[in-house]
Amino acid sequence: MADAEEKTNSCGTICLKYLLFIFNLFFWLAGGAVMAVGIWTLVDKSDYISLLSSSTYSAAAFILIGAGAVVVFTGMLGCCATIREQRGLLIVFFVLLLLIFLLEITAGILAYVYYQECFPLCYQLNAELRADLKERMVQNYQQPGQEHITRAIDHLQQDLKCCGSNSSADWREGAWIHTSIASKRLVPDSCCKTPTEGCGVRDHPSNIYKVEGGCISKLEEFILQHLIILGSVGLGIAFIQIVGMIFTCCLYQSLKEEIY
């Protein structure tokens, strides 16, 4: 009878080990994905970031990389604790999971409260940032020493299918339009739906992107969409962590029973 009970406990422990190991594998992959998003933001979207005077968005990317690294470390620690069946490591793993979970919940609540307080203006870039973005786009485009700004604006207008900071008419105020580089263009060639050399001489809606609110509104929409995606992923990871904490407690208890 005792042998049967010991065998049952052993089978239960083995099942819990496999379940917790699978959880840690998914958790580790989730941390890697968060790091990848942060790196992708800095590398692929660095042009967008260079147009913003605020460092908030680049800081957010670094926070994602840091958070992903912590999750990857926690996942590796969980795998070691599971394989080696060390209750001390399981306790450390559980505490780390709990801390990450509490931080995620706190951040989510604060974000929700902030959103409710500032609605409906919270989805808009603040006035100073909007003015600065317009100045960078209109005054620095195709200017000496501003090649990175020029490249960023061209990518922004093509990727988001927009023209000008607030509208295509903004380009009439720019320093670029009065130089020989413009060559009678009314807007940059990157405003064109089908970019070709000199296509910016015609600013008809059939030729260029005419978007209400211009590139600023499109950039706001882009940022908001990605924040929603990141928030959803974070919420999903938080609920997965609850499962991981339950598995950790069960495995800890099972190992304790086998010892005694």
mmCIF file of C-alpha atoms in Angstrom:
data_model
loop_
_atom_site.group_PDB
_atom_site.id
_atom_site.type_symbol
_atom_site.label_atom_id
_atom_site.label_comp_id
_atom_site.label_asym_id
_atom_site.label_seq_id
_atom_site.Cartn_x
_atom_site.Cartn_y
_atom_site.Cartn_z
ATOM 1 C CA MET A 1 0.000 0.000 0.000
ATOM 2 C CA ALA A 2 2.835 2.344 0.923
ATOM 3 C CA ASP A 3 4.644 1.437 -2.308
ATOM 4 C CA ALA A 4 1.542 2.275 -4.335
ATOM 5 C CA GLU A 5 1.180 5.610 -2.568
ATOM 6 C CA GLU A 6 4.881 6.392 -3.137
ATOM 7 C CA LYS A 7 4.510 5.473 -6.818
ATOM 8 C CA THR A 8 1.448 7.729 -7.107
ATOM 9 C CA ASN A 9 3.322 10.632 -5.548
ATOM 10 C CA SER A 10 6.270 10.050 -7.881
ATOM 11 C CA CYS A 11 4.010 10.010 -10.943
ATOM 12 C CA GLY A 12 2.309 13.200 -9.760
ATOM 13 C CA THR A 13 5.673 14.880 -9.251
ATOM 14 C CA ILE A 14 6.852 13.820 -12.707
ATOM 15 C CA CYS A 15 3.681 15.208 -14.307
ATOM 16 C CA LEU A 16 4.064 18.499 -12.452
ATOM 17 C CA LYS A 17 7.721 18.711 -13.514
ATOM 18 C CA TYR A 18 6.785 18.301 -17.170
ATOM 19 C CA LEU A 19 3.950 20.815 -16.898
ATOM 20 C CA LEU A 20 6.165 23.377 -15.173
ATOM 21 C CA PHE A 21 8.967 22.765 -17.666
ATOM 22 C CA ILE A 22 6.569 23.353 -20.580
ATOM 23 C CA PHE A 23 5.314 26.530 -18.871
ATOM 24 C CA ASN A 24 8.874 27.787 -18.428
ATOM 25 C CA LEU A 25 9.596 27.084 -22.075
ATOM 26 C CA PHE A 26 6.624 29.239 -23.149
ATOM 27 C CA PHE A 27 7.527 31.867 -20.543
ATOM 28 C CA TRP A 28 11.111 31.956 -21.822
ATOM 29 C CA LEU A 29 9.868 32.335 -25.409
ATOM 30 C CA ALA A 30 7.536 35.153 -24.308
ATOM 31 C CA GLY A 31 10.482 36.979 -22.738
ATOM 32 C CA GLY A 32 12.464 36.536 -25.937
ATOM 33 C CA ALA A 33 9.531 37.915 -27.929
ATOM 34 C CA VAL A 34 9.329 41.005 -25.676
ATOM 35 C CA MET A 35 13.066 41.579 -26.114
ATOM 36 C CA ALA A 36 12.687 41.152 -29.880
ATOM 37 C CA VAL A 37 9.924 43.787 -29.979
ATOM 38 C CA GLY A 38 12.120 46.237 -28.079
ATOM 39 C CA ILE A 39 15.103 45.616 -30.361
ATOM 40 C CA TRP A 40 12.860 45.820 -33.454
ATOM 41 C CA THR A 41 11.530 49.181 -32.236
ATOM 42 C CA LEU A 42 15.045 50.580 -31.828
ATOM 43 C CA VAL A 43 16.398 49.183 -35.104
ATOM 44 C CA ASP A 44 13.509 49.136 -37.593
ATOM 45 C CA LYS A 45 11.597 52.135 -36.211
ATOM 46 C CA SER A 46 14.614 54.232 -35.251
ATOM 47 C CA ASP A 47 13.726 56.661 -38.058
ATOM 48 C CA TYR A 48 10.358 57.368 -36.435
ATOM 49 C CA ILE A 49 12.009 57.862 -33.027
ATOM 50 C CA SER A 50 14.514 60.352 -34.496
ATOM 51 C CA LEU A 51 11.611 62.630 -35.464
ATOM 52 C CA LEU A 52 10.417 62.903 -31.861
ATOM 53 C CA SER A 53 12.043 65.314 -29.436
ATOM 54 C CA SER A 54 10.787 63.287 -26.481
ATOM 55 C CA SER A 55 12.897 60.334 -25.302
ATOM 56 C CA THR A 56 9.817 58.543 -23.938
ATOM 57 C CA TYR A 57 9.451 56.226 -26.911
ATOM 58 C CA SER A 58 13.096 55.164 -27.071
ATOM 59 C CA ALA A 59 13.028 54.707 -23.272
ATOM 60 C CA ALA A 60 9.976 52.467 -23.662
ATOM 61 C CA ALA A 61 11.928 50.305 -26.122
ATOM 62 C CA PHE A 62 14.806 49.931 -23.636
ATOM 63 C CA ILE A 63 12.297 49.054 -20.896
ATOM 64 C CA LEU A 64 10.887 46.313 -23.124
ATOM 65 C CA ILE A 65 14.379 44.907 -23.692
ATOM 66 C CA GLY A 66 15.114 45.005 -19.951
ATOM 67 C CA ALA A 67 11.778 43.412 -19.037
ATOM 68 C CA GLY A 68 12.288 40.704 -21.658
ATOM 69 C CA ALA A 69 15.749 39.945 -20.249
ATOM 70 C CA VAL A 70 14.300 39.580 -16.736
ATOM 71 C CA VAL A 71 11.583 37.221 -18.010
ATOM 72 C CA VAL A 72 14.155 35.138 -19.935
ATOM 73 C CA PHE A 73 16.327 34.882 -16.797
ATOM 74 C CA THR A 74 13.298 33.918 -14.700
ATOM 75 C CA GLY A 75 12.290 31.259 -17.236
ATOM 76 C CA MET A 76 15.815 29.773 -17.206
ATOM 77 C CA LEU A 77 15.822 29.778 -13.414
ATOM 78 C CA GLY A 78 12.462 27.975 -13.438
ATOM 79 C CA CYS A 79 13.820 25.315 -15.788
ATOM 80 C CA CYS A 80 16.841 24.739 -13.536
ATOM 81 C CA ALA A 81 14.643 24.551 -10.441
ATOM 82 C CA THR A 82 12.315 22.062 -12.146
ATOM 83 C CA ILE A 83 15.033 19.761 -13.499
ATOM 84 C CA ARG A 84 17.123 19.747 -10.318
ATOM 85 C CA GLU A 85 14.053 19.559 -8.032
ATOM 86 C CA GLN A 86 15.529 22.137 -5.653
ATOM 87 C CA ARG A 87 12.873 23.626 -3.407
ATOM 88 C CA GLY A 88 15.017 26.695 -2.673
ATOM 89 C CA LEU A 89 15.188 27.572 -6.371
ATOM 90 C CA LEU A 90 11.457 26.938 -6.674
ATOM 91 C CA ILE A 91 10.815 29.493 -3.927
ATOM 92 C CA VAL A 92 13.050 32.074 -5.679
ATOM 93 C CA PHE A 93 11.280 31.325 -8.980
ATOM 94 C CA PHE A 94 7.857 31.733 -7.365
ATOM 95 C CA VAL A 95 8.851 35.058 -5.767
ATOM 96 C CA LEU A 96 10.187 36.385 -9.089
ATOM 97 C CA LEU A 97 6.996 35.325 -10.875
ATOM 98 C CA LEU A 98 4.903 37.019 -8.193
ATOM 99 C CA LEU A 99 6.926 40.246 -8.383
ATOM 100 C CA ILE A 100 6.705 40.388 -12.179
ATOM 101 C CA PHE A 101 2.970 39.679 -11.981
ATOM 102 C CA LEU A 102 2.388 42.448 -9.405
ATOM 103 C CA LEU A 103 4.416 44.930 -11.473
ATOM 104 C CA GLU A 104 2.399 44.072 -14.589
ATOM 105 C CA ILE A 105 -0.914 44.466 -12.764
ATOM 106 C CA THR A 106 0.197 47.767 -11.170
ATOM 107 C CA ALA A 107 1.367 49.149 -14.512
ATOM 108 C CA GLY A 108 -1.890 48.050 -16.150
ATOM 109 C CA ILE A 109 -4.045 49.707 -13.457
ATOM 110 C CA LEU A 110 -2.045 52.948 -13.599
ATOM 111 C CA ALA A 111 -2.272 53.007 -17.401
ATOM 112 C CA TYR A 112 -6.041 52.429 -17.238
ATOM 113 C CA VAL A 113 -6.530 55.175 -14.622
ATOM 114 C CA TYR A 114 -4.367 57.587 -16.619
ATOM 115 C CA TYR A 115 -6.312 56.774 -19.793
ATOM 116 C CA GLN A 116 -9.644 57.433 -18.074
ATOM 117 C CA GLU A 117 -8.427 60.749 -16.640
ATOM 118 C CA CYS A 118 -7.010 62.129 -19.879
ATOM 119 C CA PHE A 119 -9.653 60.750 -22.297
ATOM 120 C CA PRO A 120 -10.230 61.794 -25.041
ATOM 121 C CA LEU A 121 -6.918 63.672 -25.345
ATOM 122 C CA CYS A 122 -4.565 60.945 -24.138
ATOM 123 C CA TYR A 123 -4.271 59.392 -27.581
ATOM 124 C CA GLN A 124 -2.918 62.658 -28.980
ATOM 125 C CA LEU A 125 0.666 63.761 -28.957
ATOM 126 C CA ASN A 126 0.956 66.820 -26.719
ATOM 127 C CA ALA A 127 0.926 70.245 -28.410
ATOM 128 C CA GLU A 128 4.642 70.886 -27.894
ATOM 129 C CA LEU A 129 5.570 67.531 -29.396
ATOM 130 C CA ARG A 130 3.237 68.066 -32.340
ATOM 131 C CA ALA A 131 4.749 71.509 -33.030
ATOM 132 C CA ASP A 132 8.260 70.127 -32.748
ATOM 133 C CA LEU A 133 7.448 67.274 -35.119
ATOM 134 C CA LYS A 134 6.053 69.736 -37.662
ATOM 135 C CA GLU A 135 9.178 71.902 -37.411
ATOM 136 C CA ARG A 136 11.460 68.901 -37.897
ATOM 137 C CA MET A 137 9.519 67.702 -40.920
ATOM 138 C CA VAL A 138 9.089 71.064 -42.646
ATOM 139 C CA GLN A 139 12.230 72.978 -41.702
ATOM 140 C CA ASN A 140 14.867 70.216 -41.608
ATOM 141 C CA TYR A 141 13.881 68.230 -44.692
ATOM 142 C CA GLN A 142 16.644 68.097 -47.343
ATOM 143 C CA GLN A 143 18.807 70.487 -45.323
ATOM 144 C CA PRO A 144 22.615 70.085 -45.015
ATOM 145 C CA GLY A 145 23.584 67.775 -42.161
ATOM 146 C CA GLN A 146 19.987 66.569 -41.732
ATOM 147 C CA GLU A 147 20.189 63.491 -43.945
ATOM 148 C CA HIS A 148 18.861 61.211 -41.173
ATOM 149 C CA ILE A 149 15.807 63.466 -40.743
ATOM 150 C CA THR A 150 15.203 63.474 -44.508
ATOM 151 C CA ARG A 151 15.431 59.678 -44.626
ATOM 152 C CA ALA A 152 13.119 59.341 -41.607
ATOM 153 C CA ILE A 153 10.489 61.637 -43.154
ATOM 154 C CA ASP A 154 10.564 59.763 -46.471
ATOM 155 C CA HIS A 155 10.119 56.427 -44.673
ATOM 156 C CA LEU A 156 7.364 57.845 -42.475
ATOM 157 C CA GLN A 157 5.348 59.214 -45.402
ATOM 158 C CA GLN A 158 5.657 56.021 -47.416
ATOM 159 C CA ASP A 159 5.060 53.569 -44.548
ATOM 160 C CA LEU A 160 2.070 55.441 -43.087
ATOM 161 C CA LYS A 161 0.775 56.662 -46.480
ATOM 162 C CA CYS A 162 0.608 60.339 -45.500
ATOM 163 C CA CYS A 163 1.996 63.689 -46.621
ATOM 164 C CA GLY A 164 3.082 66.599 -44.450
ATOM 165 C CA SER A 165 2.866 67.026 -40.690
ATOM 166 C CA ASN A 166 -0.761 68.219 -40.587
ATOM 167 C CA SER A 167 -1.482 68.215 -44.332
ATOM 168 C CA SER A 168 0.345 68.321 -47.656
ATOM 169 C CA ALA A 169 -0.039 72.133 -47.581
ATOM 170 C CA ASP A 170 2.579 72.270 -44.786
ATOM 171 C CA TRP A 171 5.321 71.749 -47.351
ATOM 172 C CA ARG A 172 4.614 75.220 -48.785
ATOM 173 C CA GLU A 173 6.004 76.670 -45.538
ATOM 174 C CA GLY A 174 9.185 74.623 -45.638
ATOM 175 C CA ALA A 175 12.702 75.812 -46.351
ATOM 176 C CA TRP A 176 13.158 72.945 -48.789
ATOM 177 C CA ILE A 177 10.493 74.195 -51.230
ATOM 178 C CA HIS A 178 12.493 77.378 -51.909
ATOM 179 C CA THR A 179 15.732 75.608 -52.849
ATOM 180 C CA SER A 180 16.942 74.275 -56.178
ATOM 181 C CA ILE A 181 16.624 70.730 -54.803
ATOM 182 C CA ALA A 182 12.829 71.005 -54.996
ATOM 183 C CA SER A 183 12.938 71.450 -58.809
ATOM 184 C CA LYS A 184 9.373 72.797 -58.970
ATOM 185 C CA ARG A 185 8.082 70.032 -56.691
ATOM 186 C CA LEU A 186 5.161 70.999 -54.474
ATOM 187 C CA VAL A 187 5.718 68.053 -52.123
ATOM 188 C CA PRO A 188 8.522 65.482 -51.651
ATOM 189 C CA ASP A 189 8.430 62.462 -53.947
ATOM 190 C CA SER A 190 7.800 60.278 -50.882
ATOM 191 C CA CYS A 191 4.279 61.784 -50.714
ATOM 192 C CA CYS A 192 3.398 60.098 -54.012
ATOM 193 C CA LYS A 193 1.316 56.942 -54.092
ATOM 194 C CA THR A 194 3.760 55.602 -56.687
ATOM 195 C CA PRO A 195 7.099 57.311 -55.921
ATOM 196 C CA THR A 196 9.137 58.246 -58.988
ATOM 197 C CA GLU A 197 11.726 60.940 -59.631
ATOM 198 C CA GLY A 198 9.962 64.302 -59.787
ATOM 199 C CA CYS A 199 6.455 62.970 -59.100
ATOM 200 C CA GLY A 200 6.026 65.605 -56.357
ATOM 201 C CA VAL A 201 5.394 68.370 -58.926
ATOM 202 C CA ARG A 202 1.707 67.397 -58.865
ATOM 203 C CA ASP A 203 -0.142 67.503 -55.541
ATOM 204 C CA HIS A 204 -3.522 66.222 -56.729
ATOM 205 C CA PRO A 205 -5.186 63.604 -54.451
ATOM 206 C CA SER A 206 -4.942 61.072 -57.277
ATOM 207 C CA ASN A 207 -1.152 61.400 -57.157
ATOM 208 C CA ILE A 208 -0.255 61.964 -53.482
ATOM 209 C CA TYR A 209 -1.557 60.840 -50.100
ATOM 210 C CA LYS A 210 -4.127 63.302 -48.784
ATOM 211 C CA VAL A 211 -4.864 62.274 -45.201
ATOM 212 C CA GLU A 212 -6.930 64.250 -42.724
ATOM 213 C CA GLY A 213 -4.627 65.253 -39.889
ATOM 214 C CA GLY A 214 -1.502 64.441 -41.912
ATOM 215 C CA CYS A 215 1.371 62.276 -40.739
ATOM 216 C CA ILE A 216 0.960 63.386 -37.119
ATOM 217 C CA SER A 217 -2.473 61.747 -36.846
ATOM 218 C CA LYS A 218 -1.173 58.625 -38.589
ATOM 219 C CA LEU A 219 1.794 58.478 -36.228
ATOM 220 C CA GLU A 220 -0.531 58.828 -33.221
ATOM 221 C CA GLU A 221 -2.658 55.995 -34.586
ATOM 222 C CA PHE A 222 0.451 53.861 -35.156
ATOM 223 C CA ILE A 223 1.667 54.395 -31.580
ATOM 224 C CA LEU A 224 -1.773 53.727 -30.075
ATOM 225 C CA GLN A 225 -2.233 50.491 -32.024
ATOM 226 C CA HIS A 226 1.123 49.176 -30.855
ATOM 227 C CA LEU A 227 0.409 50.166 -27.249
ATOM 228 C CA ILE A 228 -2.854 48.193 -27.382
ATOM 229 C CA ILE A 229 -1.037 45.156 -28.789
ATOM 230 C CA LEU A 230 1.688 45.365 -26.135
ATOM 231 C CA GLY A 231 -0.928 45.792 -23.402
ATOM 232 C CA SER A 232 -2.854 42.731 -24.609
ATOM 233 C CA VAL A 233 0.321 40.622 -24.762
ATOM 234 C CA GLY A 234 1.297 41.773 -21.262
ATOM 235 C CA LEU A 235 -2.141 40.865 -19.912
ATOM 236 C CA GLY A 236 -1.921 37.425 -21.519
ATOM 237 C CA ILE A 237 1.514 36.814 -20.007
ATOM 238 C CA ALA A 238 0.210 37.904 -16.588
ATOM 239 C CA PHE A 239 -2.544 35.265 -16.636
ATOM 240 C CA ILE A 240 -0.053 32.618 -17.803
ATOM 241 C CA GLN A 241 2.100 33.512 -14.799
ATOM 242 C CA ILE A 242 -0.777 32.627 -12.459
ATOM 243 C CA VAL A 243 -0.754 29.115 -13.937
ATOM 244 C CA GLY A 244 3.017 28.971 -13.471
ATOM 245 C CA MET A 245 2.744 30.006 -9.810
ATOM 246 C CA ILE A 246 0.101 27.309 -9.207
ATOM 247 C CA PHE A 247 2.325 24.645 -10.821
ATOM 248 C CA THR A 248 5.298 25.857 -8.750
ATOM 249 C CA CYS A 249 3.353 25.596 -5.479
ATOM 250 C CA CYS A 250 2.086 22.123 -6.384
ATOM 251 C CA LEU A 251 5.558 20.859 -7.306
ATOM 252 C CA TYR A 252 7.049 22.354 -4.138
ATOM 253 C CA GLN A 253 4.419 20.618 -2.009
ATOM 254 C CA SER A 254 4.898 17.334 -3.865
ATOM 255 C CA LEU A 255 8.661 17.388 -3.325
ATOM 256 C CA LYS A 256 8.123 18.230 0.332
ATOM 257 C CA GLU A 257 5.775 15.271 0.785
ATOM 258 C CA GLU A 258 8.240 12.887 -0.876
ATOM 259 C CA ILE A 259 10.997 13.974 1.500
ATOM 260 C CA TYR A 260 8.854 13.417 4.565
#
